[in-house]
């Protein structure tokens, strides 16, 4: 796959799957043996079900979640996504119970693509920035 095709796949992942909450796209966008390293740890093996678990957790805890890709950098089979998440905090996130507050956070994710499907995913969110917005009294 070309670098541009890999970038387009990542754009769809965030726009249609994460924001659009179209769980039916998992089969099209994510390989069956893909590893969501947020669930299985770095270098771990996993399945598409781990991605669904991660997404359902997000949708359950962040109402009206919106993920916006701000920049993509790609080389070979790897795409680095710089993206923003917005929504309303309605369930536990990073140890903070639901507050009902809106928040904006920034994250960097790295995705590996094979045969036009994500095969590995990890994310580094700005946890401190998000927690400061959700529970400023405890930080």
XYZ file of C-alpha atoms in Angstrom:
139
model
C 0.000 0.000 0.000
C 1.119 3.537 -0.641
C 1.839 6.028 2.099
C -1.150 8.100 0.936
C -3.449 5.053 1.160
C -2.179 4.355 4.689
C -2.860 7.965 5.697
C -6.361 7.782 4.209
C -7.039 4.630 6.236
C -5.995 6.388 9.452
C -8.194 9.393 8.613
C -11.148 7.014 8.188
C -10.291 5.258 11.442
C -10.675 8.480 13.423
C -13.423 10.171 11.419
C -15.764 7.280 10.627
C -14.968 4.777 13.358
C -14.038 6.786 16.456
C -16.156 9.904 15.864
C -18.861 8.273 13.742
C -19.107 5.336 16.147
C -19.556 2.978 13.216
C -18.439 -0.233 14.893
C -19.436 -2.166 11.758
C -16.350 -0.670 10.052
C -13.986 -2.580 12.332
C -13.902 -5.560 9.967
C -13.069 -3.291 7.019
C -10.463 -1.130 8.782
C -8.804 -3.438 11.338
C -7.220 -6.861 10.705
C -8.597 -9.799 12.691
C -5.201 -10.416 14.319
C -4.501 -6.728 15.002
C -3.054 -5.644 18.335
C -4.474 -2.669 20.227
C -1.466 -2.126 22.463
C -3.548 -0.023 24.859
C -5.205 -3.355 25.737
C -2.499 -5.994 25.171
C 0.664 -4.008 25.953
C 3.537 -3.046 23.648
C 4.478 -5.885 21.338
C 1.549 -8.014 22.529
C -0.718 -9.999 20.272
C -4.420 -9.350 20.095
C -7.557 -9.450 18.049
C -10.017 -7.040 16.501
C -12.169 -7.554 19.605
C -9.604 -5.570 21.634
C -10.219 -2.580 19.358
C -13.970 -2.902 19.843
C -13.513 -3.069 23.624
C -11.357 0.084 23.539
C -13.863 1.961 21.366
C -16.889 0.942 23.434
C -15.075 2.061 26.588
C -14.400 5.444 24.962
C -17.971 5.886 23.700
C -19.372 4.904 27.094
C -17.212 7.401 28.999
C -17.089 10.331 26.558
C -20.435 11.520 25.222
C -20.410 13.164 21.781
C -16.790 12.147 21.282
C -15.100 13.834 18.349
C -11.654 12.816 17.142
C -9.998 15.231 14.712
C -6.775 14.359 12.924
C -4.565 17.435 12.946
C -1.525 15.980 11.179
C -0.254 12.684 9.805
C 3.325 11.590 9.255
C 3.962 8.328 7.445
C 6.788 6.180 6.242
C 6.518 2.643 4.964
C 3.781 0.812 6.851
C 3.736 3.197 9.845
C 1.495 6.242 10.308
C 1.861 8.696 13.189
C -1.352 10.618 13.904
C -1.461 13.856 15.848
C -5.095 14.215 16.846
C -7.504 16.039 19.128
C -10.296 14.480 21.159
C -13.304 16.445 22.390
C -16.371 15.402 24.304
C -18.236 15.348 27.586
C -16.836 13.331 30.475
C -19.619 10.950 31.559
C -17.620 8.003 32.911
C -14.246 7.287 34.529
C -11.210 8.451 32.589
C -7.639 8.239 33.902
C -8.947 7.614 37.401
C -11.318 10.598 37.427
C -15.001 9.726 37.960
C -17.611 11.321 35.688
C -17.835 15.101 36.025
C -20.150 16.085 33.173
C -17.484 18.562 32.014
C -16.498 19.082 28.414
C -12.833 18.651 27.607
C -10.324 18.798 24.764
C -7.235 16.627 24.707
C -4.373 16.001 22.333
C -2.853 12.632 21.534
C -0.206 11.060 19.367
C -0.942 7.605 17.995
C 1.139 5.239 15.959
C -0.538 2.744 13.682
C 0.947 0.010 11.541
C -0.890 -0.911 8.345
C -0.831 -4.151 6.362
C -3.023 -4.913 3.325
C -5.012 -1.696 3.884
C -5.937 -2.601 7.480
C -4.622 -1.496 10.844
C -2.562 -4.289 12.412
C -1.077 -2.454 15.403
C -2.224 0.612 17.364
C -0.969 2.565 20.342
C -1.652 6.037 21.704
C 0.053 8.545 23.968
C -2.654 10.903 25.277
C -2.000 14.123 27.184
C -3.351 12.582 30.384
C -2.292 15.476 32.602
C -3.934 18.074 30.361
C -7.172 16.094 30.306
C -7.184 15.421 34.064
C -6.519 19.119 34.756
C -9.672 19.989 32.815
C -11.787 17.286 34.432
C -10.693 17.556 38.043
C -8.564 20.680 38.524
C -8.848 20.497 42.311
C -6.984 17.181 42.504
C -4.049 18.065 40.252
